[in-house]
């Protein structure tokens, strides 16, 4: 079984040579953090991940959680792991300094979060949601609520949850029936049931902070009538310590396909005491802060588990002797078989594209906040649904390919390959399905501006062509030609969708997911073009040959899919 190795060197290359992360660090930290510091941070995260979290991944998968007398007990080792996580200061790394955090930008925290997701996705879900809850409270809550809830959330002493879904209300949040009734003391009585609440109850911390969408009396129907409330498991005392148990009850634990160590709860709020976060009837705005943090976080988890599955597949393929191929008369490691090699190259080249795109999108988000850059915000807004949808769909394919590399041993649990596939299957569903992300991309972005942002993105991708053509290398020329062809084809798809948005919106919606996938493939090709350019400028780098091979493979096997997706998009809804 392969030990997990955090991709510290790969991040160092991308941050230095491809993304210009030093500029991001300068404007977000005032020059206090350098790229050498980031490499050191990732190295420390890698140690905790490989020594503490990764060994618990299979343990948690087998043991799961138990619910007894309304209390959830987590898998063996998880309480100690969480203690090590918080004592290392990891809970606060990406939260704003004004909120008590370390203020690290997204280009740092997304890299760290990949490491957590790779080592133990079920564990990483809890801290990830807590960051989102802290952001929502920091952005929308009153100063009084911030004073009570931010310090323990930022330190990791308390964790946070997101409570949206109900039995009758999934994606359509307008159907939420949970209610909130005002009390004379300024608090609210929250009543209703929420399902699929990730880390809704556990024994890792002294308190849990539930952020709950509910409808107040007389509120308008639909989304505009929702308000957001903070409802703690234990009501805080005057000194901030947990006091009386609130009327929040864990009804059951969901029995899931994967992420068994993450307690997914059905919670009953029986006139539970809560406090309004932000303005009444504007709860969805505040909750979207948490949801957007979660969208990027879920994409990063998909990347992390993909890389973990790839590392496991590479190790197995190098050791497994099967048959004979020329040059290996005594028996051939399956890594040398052409189709296994194809699978491994497909996994590796896609993961490289995913990782670089994740860094680019988080860099835009960082610059949008720090420099108030309208261009960075526009690009980030366009690419976040692509990032979420493409990375999570890729994670299902890559972990499935890892099972395939293992052959029959991948279908049994002892190799660990099957767990990765089971775990990531939720990711294209979390925080809005791939279709929801595609609807956001096409209905809210593409149709709204007539394709102007898409055209700005195409122009940006085209800037990578000329640097490639300057290199007298056959892969550079092939990559530029393939990328040029892919851009032209995708432009045709964009034009078709803009027409469909006016003539027949159902056609546009039918092509939404193919369009999202097409943009992911194109953006991945753009990342490879930039990586290839940087690699060709460093011929002595021991990884240059690998990067050249990956770019060539991606161009032939991934960029080549774009014209077929254009045809599907142009076809619209076939009934």
Coordinates of C-alpha atoms in Angstrom, one line a residue:
X1 CA 0.0 0.0 0.0
X2 CA 1.6 3.3 -1.1
X3 CA 2.2 6.0 1.5
X4 CA 0.7 9.4 0.7
X5 CA 3.2 12.1 -0.5
X6 CA 2.0 15.7 -0.6
X7 CA 2.8 17.3 -4.0
X8 CA 4.9 20.0 -2.5
X9 CA 7.4 20.3 -5.3
X10 CA 4.6 20.4 -7.9
X11 CA 2.9 23.3 -6.1
X12 CA 6.3 25.1 -5.8
X13 CA 6.7 24.9 -9.6
X14 CA 3.2 26.0 -10.4
X15 CA 3.3 28.9 -7.9
X16 CA 6.7 30.1 -9.1
X17 CA 6.6 29.5 -12.8
X18 CA 3.0 29.4 -13.9
X19 CA 0.6 31.4 -11.6
X20 CA 2.9 34.3 -10.4
X21 CA 1.8 33.6 -6.9
X22 CA 4.4 36.0 -5.4
X23 CA 2.4 38.9 -6.7
X24 CA -0.7 37.4 -5.1
X25 CA 1.2 37.0 -1.8
X26 CA 2.5 40.5 -2.0
X27 CA -0.9 42.1 -2.4
X28 CA -2.7 39.9 0.1
X29 CA -0.1 39.7 2.9
X30 CA 1.7 42.9 2.4
X31 CA 4.8 41.1 1.4
X32 CA 5.0 39.2 4.7
X33 CA 4.8 35.8 3.1
X34 CA 7.2 34.5 0.4
X35 CA 7.0 31.5 -1.8
X36 CA 9.7 29.8 0.4
X37 CA 7.3 30.2 3.3
X38 CA 4.5 28.5 1.3
X39 CA 6.7 25.6 0.5
X40 CA 7.5 25.2 4.2
X41 CA 3.8 25.4 5.1
X42 CA 2.9 22.7 2.6
X43 CA 5.7 20.5 3.8
X44 CA 4.4 20.7 7.4
X45 CA 0.8 20.0 6.1
X46 CA 2.2 17.0 4.3
X47 CA 3.7 15.6 7.4
X48 CA 0.5 15.8 9.4
X49 CA -1.4 14.3 6.4
X50 CA 0.9 11.4 5.8
X51 CA 1.6 10.5 9.5
X52 CA -1.8 11.2 11.1
X53 CA -4.7 11.6 8.6
X54 CA -3.9 9.2 5.9
X55 CA -3.5 6.2 8.2
X56 CA -7.0 6.9 9.6
X57 CA -8.6 7.0 6.2
X58 CA -9.3 3.2 6.0
X59 CA -9.9 3.0 9.8
X60 CA -12.7 5.6 9.5
X61 CA -14.1 3.9 6.4
X62 CA -14.4 0.6 8.3
X63 CA -15.5 1.9 11.6
X64 CA -17.8 4.8 10.7
X65 CA -19.7 6.6 13.4
X66 CA -22.2 5.4 16.0
X67 CA -25.3 7.1 17.4
X68 CA -26.2 6.2 21.0
X69 CA -28.8 8.1 23.0
X70 CA -28.6 11.1 20.7
X71 CA -24.8 11.3 20.8
X72 CA -22.5 10.6 17.9
X73 CA -19.1 8.9 18.5
X74 CA -16.6 9.2 15.7
X75 CA -14.2 6.6 14.4
X76 CA -11.1 5.6 16.6
X77 CA -8.3 8.1 16.3
X78 CA -10.3 11.0 15.0
X79 CA -10.5 13.0 18.2
X80 CA -6.7 12.9 18.6
X81 CA -6.2 13.7 14.9
X82 CA -8.5 16.7 15.2
X83 CA -6.6 17.9 18.3
X84 CA -3.3 17.7 16.4
X85 CA -5.0 19.6 13.5
X86 CA -6.1 22.5 15.7
X87 CA -3.0 22.6 17.8
X88 CA -1.0 23.0 14.6
X89 CA -3.1 26.1 13.9
X90 CA -4.5 24.7 10.7
X91 CA -8.1 25.7 11.4
X92 CA -7.3 29.4 11.2
X93 CA -4.9 29.5 8.2
X94 CA -7.2 30.9 5.6
X95 CA -9.5 33.0 7.7
X96 CA -9.2 36.9 7.6
X97 CA -6.9 38.5 10.1
X98 CA -9.8 40.8 11.1
X99 CA -11.6 37.6 12.1
X100 CA -8.7 36.3 14.1
X101 CA -7.3 34.1 11.4
X102 CA -3.9 33.9 9.7
X103 CA -5.1 35.6 6.5
X104 CA -3.4 33.3 4.1
X105 CA -4.7 33.8 0.5
X106 CA -6.5 31.1 -1.5
X107 CA -3.4 30.1 -3.5
X108 CA -2.0 28.9 -0.2
X109 CA -5.1 27.5 1.5
X110 CA -6.3 25.6 -1.6
X111 CA -3.0 23.8 -1.8
X112 CA -3.2 22.9 1.9
X113 CA -6.8 21.8 1.5
X114 CA -5.8 19.5 -1.4
X115 CA -3.5 17.7 1.1
X116 CA -6.2 17.3 3.7
X117 CA -8.7 16.0 1.1
X118 CA -6.2 13.5 -0.3
X119 CA -5.2 12.1 3.0
X120 CA -8.6 11.8 4.5
X121 CA -11.6 13.4 2.7
X122 CA -14.1 12.4 5.4
X123 CA -12.0 14.2 8.1
X124 CA -11.4 17.3 5.9
X125 CA -15.2 18.0 5.4
X126 CA -15.6 19.1 9.1
X127 CA -12.9 21.8 9.1
X128 CA -13.8 22.9 5.6
X129 CA -17.4 23.6 6.6
X130 CA -16.2 25.4 9.8
X131 CA -14.2 27.8 7.6
X132 CA -17.3 28.5 5.6
X133 CA -19.4 29.1 8.7
X134 CA -16.8 31.5 10.1
X135 CA -16.8 33.4 6.8
X136 CA -20.6 33.7 6.8
X137 CA -20.7 35.0 10.4
X138 CA -17.7 37.4 9.7
X139 CA -19.5 38.8 6.6
X140 CA -23.1 39.1 7.8
X141 CA -23.5 38.7 11.5
X142 CA -23.8 41.5 14.1
X143 CA -20.7 42.5 16.1
X144 CA -22.3 40.8 19.2
X145 CA -22.6 37.5 17.4
X146 CA -19.1 37.8 15.9
X147 CA -17.7 38.3 19.4
X148 CA -19.3 35.1 20.7
X149 CA -18.9 32.7 17.7
X150 CA -15.8 33.8 15.7
X151 CA -13.0 33.1 18.2
X152 CA -14.0 29.5 18.9
X153 CA -14.7 28.8 15.2
X154 CA -11.4 30.3 14.1
X155 CA -9.4 28.4 16.7
X156 CA -11.2 25.1 15.9
X157 CA -12.6 24.7 19.4
X158 CA -16.1 24.7 17.8
X159 CA -17.1 23.5 14.4
X160 CA -19.7 24.8 12.0
X161 CA -22.4 23.2 9.8
X162 CA -24.6 24.2 6.9
X163 CA -28.3 23.4 7.3
X164 CA -30.3 23.8 4.0
X165 CA -31.7 20.6 2.8
X166 CA -35.0 19.2 4.1
X167 CA -36.9 16.0 3.1
X168 CA -39.1 17.9 0.6
X169 CA -36.6 20.6 -0.3
X170 CA -33.2 19.8 -1.9
X171 CA -32.0 22.0 -4.8
X172 CA -35.2 24.0 -4.7
X173 CA -34.6 25.9 -1.4
X174 CA -37.8 27.9 -2.0
X175 CA -39.5 24.8 -0.5
X176 CA -37.9 25.1 2.9
X177 CA -40.5 24.7 5.7
X178 CA -38.3 25.2 8.8
X179 CA -39.7 28.2 10.7
X180 CA -38.3 30.8 13.1
X181 CA -40.4 32.7 15.6
X182 CA -39.2 35.8 17.4
X183 CA -38.9 35.8 21.2
X184 CA -39.1 38.8 23.5
X185 CA -35.4 38.5 24.4
X186 CA -34.3 39.0 20.8
X187 CA -33.6 35.3 20.1
X188 CA -35.6 33.1 17.8
X189 CA -37.3 29.7 18.2
X190 CA -36.3 27.6 15.3
X191 CA -38.5 24.6 14.4
X192 CA -38.0 22.0 11.6
X193 CA -36.0 19.1 10.3
X194 CA -32.8 19.2 8.2
X195 CA -31.3 16.3 6.5
X196 CA -27.8 15.4 5.0
X197 CA -26.1 17.6 7.5
X198 CA -22.4 16.9 7.2
X199 CA -20.6 16.7 10.6
X200 CA -24.0 17.6 12.1
X201 CA -23.0 15.9 15.4
X202 CA -19.7 14.5 16.7
X203 CA -17.4 14.3 19.7
X204 CA -14.4 16.2 18.4
X205 CA -15.3 19.6 19.9
X206 CA -17.1 21.1 22.8
X207 CA -19.7 22.8 20.7
X208 CA -21.2 22.8 17.2
X209 CA -22.5 25.9 15.4
X210 CA -25.4 25.3 13.1
X211 CA -26.2 27.9 10.4
X212 CA -29.8 27.3 9.5
X213 CA -32.0 28.6 6.7
X214 CA -35.6 29.1 8.0
X215 CA -38.7 31.1 7.2
X216 CA -40.1 33.7 9.5
X217 CA -43.8 34.4 10.1
X218 CA -45.3 36.4 7.3
X219 CA -42.2 36.0 5.1
X220 CA -42.7 36.0 1.3
X221 CA -42.9 32.7 -0.4
X222 CA -39.8 31.4 -2.2
X223 CA -36.2 32.2 -1.8
X224 CA -36.9 35.8 -0.9
X225 CA -38.5 34.8 2.4
X226 CA -35.6 32.9 3.8
X227 CA -33.5 34.1 6.8
X228 CA -30.3 32.7 8.3
X229 CA -29.9 31.8 12.0
X230 CA -27.0 30.7 14.1
X231 CA -28.2 27.8 16.3
X232 CA -25.6 26.3 18.6
X233 CA -25.7 22.8 20.0
X234 CA -25.0 24.2 23.5
X235 CA -26.1 27.7 24.4
X236 CA -23.0 29.9 25.2
X237 CA -22.7 31.2 28.7
X238 CA -21.8 34.8 29.4
X239 CA -18.1 33.9 29.4
X240 CA -18.4 32.1 26.1
X241 CA -18.2 28.6 27.4
X242 CA -20.8 26.1 26.3
X243 CA -23.8 26.0 28.7
X244 CA -27.2 24.5 28.5
X245 CA -28.0 21.9 25.8
X246 CA -30.1 23.5 23.0
X247 CA -33.2 21.8 21.5
X248 CA -31.2 20.4 18.6
X249 CA -31.6 16.6 18.4
X250 CA -29.7 14.1 16.2
X251 CA -32.4 11.9 14.9
X252 CA -30.3 9.5 12.8
X253 CA -27.1 9.0 10.9
X254 CA -27.2 8.4 7.1
X255 CA -25.9 5.1 5.8
X256 CA -23.8 6.2 2.8
X257 CA -22.0 4.9 -0.2
X258 CA -18.7 6.5 1.0
X259 CA -17.2 9.0 3.4
X260 CA -18.2 6.7 6.2
X261 CA -16.2 8.5 8.8
X262 CA -18.0 11.8 8.2
X263 CA -21.2 11.8 10.3
X264 CA -24.1 12.9 8.0
X265 CA -27.0 13.6 10.3
X266 CA -30.7 14.2 10.3
X267 CA -31.2 17.1 12.8
X268 CA -34.5 18.1 14.5
X269 CA -34.8 21.7 15.7
X270 CA -37.5 21.6 18.3
X271 CA -38.1 25.3 19.1
X272 CA -34.3 25.5 19.4
X273 CA -32.8 28.9 20.3
X274 CA -31.1 30.8 17.5
X275 CA -30.1 34.3 16.6
X276 CA -30.6 36.1 13.3
X277 CA -27.6 36.5 11.1
X278 CA -27.8 39.6 9.0
X279 CA -31.1 41.0 7.8
X280 CA -34.4 39.2 7.8
X281 CA -35.4 37.7 4.5
X282 CA -31.8 38.0 3.2
X283 CA -30.6 34.7 4.6
X284 CA -29.7 33.3 1.2
X285 CA -27.2 36.1 0.6
X286 CA -25.4 35.3 3.8
X287 CA -25.5 31.5 3.2
X288 CA -24.1 32.0 -0.3
X289 CA -20.9 33.2 1.3
X290 CA -20.6 29.8 2.9
X291 CA -21.8 28.0 -0.2
X292 CA -19.2 29.7 -2.4
X293 CA -16.4 28.8 0.0
X294 CA -17.7 25.2 -0.1
X295 CA -17.9 25.0 -3.9
X296 CA -14.2 25.7 -4.2
X297 CA -13.5 23.5 -1.3
X298 CA -15.4 20.5 -2.8
X299 CA -13.5 20.9 -6.1
X300 CA -10.2 20.9 -4.1
X301 CA -11.3 17.7 -2.3
X302 CA -11.9 16.1 -5.7
X303 CA -8.4 17.0 -6.8
X304 CA -6.9 15.7 -3.6
X305 CA -8.6 12.3 -3.7
X306 CA -7.8 12.0 -7.4
X307 CA -4.1 12.4 -6.6
X308 CA -4.2 10.0 -3.8
X309 CA -5.9 7.4 -6.0
X310 CA -3.3 8.0 -8.7
X311 CA -0.4 7.6 -6.3
X312 CA -1.9 4.3 -5.2
X313 CA -2.4 3.1 -8.8
X314 CA 1.2 4.1 -9.8
X315 CA 2.6 2.1 -6.9
X316 CA 0.5 -1.0 -7.6
X317 CA 1.2 -0.9 -11.4
X318 CA 5.0 -0.8 -10.7
X319 CA 4.8 -3.8 -8.5
X320 CA 2.3 -6.0 -10.2
X321 CA 3.9 -8.4 -12.7
X322 CA 1.6 -9.7 -15.3
X323 CA 2.4 -11.2 -18.7
X324 CA 5.4 -10.4 -20.9
X325 CA 6.1 -7.3 -23.1
X326 CA 9.2 -6.9 -25.3
X327 CA 12.1 -5.9 -23.2
X328 CA 10.8 -7.7 -20.1
X329 CA 11.3 -11.4 -20.7
X330 CA 11.0 -12.4 -17.1
X331 CA 7.7 -10.7 -16.7
X332 CA 6.4 -7.2 -17.1
X333 CA 5.1 -4.7 -14.5
X334 CA 1.7 -3.7 -15.7
X335 CA 2.9 -0.1 -15.7
X336 CA 4.6 -1.0 -19.0
X337 CA 1.5 -2.4 -20.6
X338 CA 0.3 0.1 -23.2
X339 CA -3.3 0.5 -21.9
X340 CA -2.3 0.7 -18.3
X341 CA 0.3 3.3 -19.3
X342 CA -2.5 5.2 -21.1
X343 CA -4.7 5.2 -18.0
X344 CA -1.9 6.4 -15.8
X345 CA -0.9 9.2 -18.2
X346 CA -4.6 10.2 -18.5
X347 CA -4.9 10.4 -14.7
X348 CA -1.6 12.3 -14.3
X349 CA -2.1 14.8 -17.1
X350 CA -5.7 15.6 -15.9
X351 CA -4.6 16.0 -12.3
X352 CA -1.9 18.4 -13.4
X353 CA -4.5 20.5 -15.3
X354 CA -6.9 20.4 -12.4
X355 CA -4.3 21.5 -9.9
X356 CA -3.1 24.4 -12.1
X357 CA -6.7 25.6 -12.8
X358 CA -7.6 25.5 -9.1
X359 CA -4.6 27.7 -8.4
X360 CA -5.5 30.1 -11.2
X361 CA -9.1 30.5 -10.1
X362 CA -8.1 31.0 -6.4
X363 CA -5.5 33.6 -7.6
X364 CA -8.3 35.5 -9.3
X365 CA -10.4 35.3 -6.2
X366 CA -7.5 36.6 -4.1
X367 CA -6.9 39.5 -6.5
X368 CA -10.6 40.3 -6.7
X369 CA -10.6 40.8 -3.0
X370 CA -7.2 42.4 -2.4
X371 CA -7.0 44.7 -5.5
X372 CA -10.7 45.0 -6.1
X373 CA -10.0 43.9 -9.6
X374 CA -13.1 43.8 -11.7
X375 CA -11.4 41.6 -14.3
X376 CA -10.3 39.1 -11.7
X377 CA -13.7 39.0 -10.2
X378 CA -15.4 38.5 -13.6
X379 CA -13.1 35.7 -14.5
X380 CA -13.4 34.0 -11.1
X381 CA -17.1 34.3 -11.2
X382 CA -17.2 32.6 -14.6
X383 CA -14.8 29.8 -13.8
X384 CA -15.9 28.8 -10.2
X385 CA -18.8 26.6 -11.5
X386 CA -16.5 25.2 -14.1
X387 CA -13.9 24.4 -11.5
X388 CA -16.4 22.8 -9.2
X389 CA -18.2 20.8 -11.9
X390 CA -15.1 19.7 -13.9
X391 CA -12.9 18.8 -11.0
X392 CA -15.5 16.7 -9.2
X393 CA -16.6 14.9 -12.4
X394 CA -13.0 14.2 -13.1
X395 CA -12.5 12.8 -9.6
X396 CA -15.1 10.1 -10.3
X397 CA -13.4 9.1 -13.6
X398 CA -9.9 9.2 -12.2
X399 CA -10.7 7.1 -9.1
X400 CA -12.6 4.7 -11.4
X401 CA -9.5 4.4 -13.6
X402 CA -7.5 3.7 -10.4
X403 CA -9.7 0.8 -9.7
X404 CA -9.2 -0.4 -13.3
X405 CA -5.4 -0.2 -13.0
X406 CA -5.7 -2.5 -9.9
X407 CA -7.8 -5.0 -11.9
X408 CA -9.7 -7.4 -9.7
X409 CA -7.7 -6.2 -6.6
X410 CA -9.3 -2.8 -7.1
X411 CA -12.7 -4.2 -6.6
X412 CA -11.9 -5.6 -3.1
X413 CA -11.3 -3.3 -0.2
X414 CA -7.9 -4.3 0.9
X415 CA -6.0 -2.2 -1.7
X416 CA -7.9 1.0 -0.7
X417 CA -8.7 1.9 -4.4
X418 CA -12.4 1.2 -4.0
X419 CA -12.8 3.6 -1.1
X420 CA -11.6 6.5 -3.1
X421 CA -14.2 5.9 -5.8
X422 CA -16.9 5.5 -3.2
X423 CA -15.9 8.6 -1.4
X424 CA -15.7 11.0 -4.3
X425 CA -19.1 10.0 -5.8
X426 CA -20.8 12.6 -3.6
X427 CA -18.6 15.4 -4.9
X428 CA -20.5 16.1 -8.2
X429 CA -23.7 16.3 -6.0
X430 CA -22.4 18.4 -3.1
X431 CA -23.0 22.2 -3.1
X432 CA -25.1 22.0 -6.3
X433 CA -25.0 19.2 -8.8
X434 CA -23.0 19.5 -12.0
X435 CA -26.2 20.5 -13.8
X436 CA -26.7 23.3 -11.2
X437 CA -23.2 24.5 -11.9
X438 CA -23.9 24.3 -15.6
X439 CA -27.1 26.3 -15.2
X440 CA -25.1 28.9 -13.3
X441 CA -22.6 29.1 -16.1
X442 CA -25.1 29.3 -19.0
X443 CA -28.2 31.0 -17.6
X444 CA -26.6 33.5 -15.1
X445 CA -23.3 34.2 -16.9
X446 CA -23.3 33.3 -20.6
X447 CA -26.9 34.4 -21.4
X448 CA -26.7 37.5 -19.2
X449 CA -23.7 39.1 -21.0
X450 CA -24.2 37.5 -24.4
X451 CA -20.9 35.6 -24.2
X452 CA -18.7 38.7 -23.4
X453 CA -17.0 37.1 -20.4
X454 CA -16.5 33.8 -22.4
X455 CA -14.8 35.8 -25.2
X456 CA -12.5 37.6 -22.6
X457 CA -11.6 34.1 -21.4
X458 CA -10.9 32.9 -24.9
X459 CA -8.6 35.9 -25.5
X460 CA -6.8 35.1 -22.3
X461 CA -6.2 31.5 -23.4
X462 CA -5.0 32.7 -26.8
X463 CA -2.2 34.6 -25.0
X464 CA -0.5 31.2 -24.4
X465 CA -0.2 30.4 -28.1
X466 CA 2.5 32.8 -29.1
X467 CA 5.0 31.8 -26.3
X468 CA 4.5 28.2 -27.4
X469 CA 5.2 28.9 -31.1
X470 CA 8.5 30.6 -30.2
X471 CA 9.8 27.2 -29.1
X472 CA 11.3 25.0 -31.8
X473 CA 9.9 21.8 -30.2
X474 CA 7.4 19.5 -31.9
X475 CA 5.3 19.2 -28.8
X476 CA 5.1 23.0 -28.4
X477 CA 3.9 23.3 -32.0
X478 CA 1.4 20.4 -31.7
X479 CA 0.1 21.9 -28.4
X480 CA -0.4 25.3 -29.9
X481 CA -2.2 23.9 -33.0
X482 CA -4.4 21.7 -30.9
X483 CA -5.3 24.5 -28.5
X484 CA -6.0 26.9 -31.4
X485 CA -8.4 24.3 -32.9
X486 CA -10.1 23.8 -29.6
X487 CA -10.6 27.5 -29.0
X488 CA -12.2 27.9 -32.4
X489 CA -14.6 24.9 -31.8
X490 CA -15.5 26.2 -28.3
X491 CA -16.3 29.6 -29.7
X492 CA -18.8 27.9 -32.0
X493 CA -20.4 26.2 -29.0
X494 CA -20.6 29.6 -27.2
X495 CA -22.3 31.2 -30.1
X496 CA -24.8 28.4 -30.3
X497 CA -25.7 28.6 -26.7
X498 CA -26.2 32.4 -26.9
X499 CA -28.6 31.9 -29.8
X500 CA -30.4 29.1 -27.9
X501 CA -30.8 31.3 -24.8
X502 CA -33.0 33.6 -27.0
X503 CA -34.7 31.1 -29.2
X504 CA -35.1 28.0 -27.0
X505 CA -33.7 28.1 -23.5
X506 CA -34.4 24.4 -23.1
X507 CA -31.8 23.7 -25.8
X508 CA -29.3 25.8 -23.9
X509 CA -30.0 24.0 -20.6
X510 CA -29.6 20.6 -22.4
X511 CA -26.1 21.6 -23.5
X512 CA -25.1 23.1 -20.2
X513 CA -23.1 20.2 -18.8
X514 CA -21.3 19.4 -22.0
X515 CA -20.4 23.1 -22.2
X516 CA -19.1 23.1 -18.7
X517 CA -17.0 20.0 -19.4
X518 CA -15.8 21.6 -22.6
X519 CA -14.6 24.7 -20.8
X520 CA -12.9 22.5 -18.2
X521 CA -11.0 20.6 -21.0
X522 CA -10.1 23.9 -22.7
X523 CA -8.9 25.5 -19.5
X524 CA -6.9 22.4 -18.7
X525 CA -5.2 22.7 -22.1
X526 CA -4.5 26.3 -21.3
X527 CA -2.8 25.3 -18.1
X528 CA -0.7 22.7 -19.9
X529 CA 0.3 25.2 -22.5
X530 CA 1.6 27.5 -19.7
X531 CA 3.3 24.6 -17.9
X532 CA 4.9 23.4 -21.1
X533 CA 6.3 26.9 -21.9
X534 CA 7.8 27.1 -18.4
X535 CA 9.2 23.6 -18.7
X536 CA 10.9 24.2 -22.1
X537 CA 12.6 27.2 -20.5
X538 CA 14.1 24.9 -17.9
X539 CA 15.6 22.0 -19.9
X540 CA 17.8 20.9 -17.0
X541 CA 14.8 20.4 -14.6
X542 CA 14.5 16.7 -14.0
X543 CA 10.7 17.0 -14.4
X544 CA 10.8 18.7 -17.8
X545 CA 10.5 15.5 -19.8
X546 CA 7.4 14.5 -17.8
X547 CA 5.8 17.8 -18.3
X548 CA 6.4 17.7 -22.0
X549 CA 4.9 14.2 -22.2
X550 CA 1.9 15.2 -20.1
X551 CA 1.1 18.2 -22.3
X552 CA 1.3 16.1 -25.5
X553 CA -0.9 13.4 -24.1
X554 CA -3.5 15.9 -22.8
X555 CA -3.6 17.5 -26.2
X556 CA -4.2 14.3 -28.0
X557 CA -6.6 12.7 -25.5
X558 CA -8.4 15.6 -23.9
X559 CA -8.4 18.7 -26.1
X560 CA -9.4 16.4 -29.0
X561 CA -12.8 15.9 -27.3
X562 CA -13.8 19.5 -27.6
X563 CA -15.2 19.4 -31.2
X564 CA -17.5 16.4 -30.3
X565 CA -18.8 18.4 -27.4
X566 CA -19.5 21.3 -29.7
X567 CA -21.6 19.0 -31.9
X568 CA -23.6 17.9 -28.8
X569 CA -24.1 21.5 -27.6
X570 CA -25.3 22.6 -31.0
X571 CA -27.8 19.7 -31.1
X572 CA -29.7 21.0 -28.1
X573 CA -32.5 19.0 -26.6
X574 CA -33.3 16.0 -28.8
X575 CA -36.8 14.7 -28.0

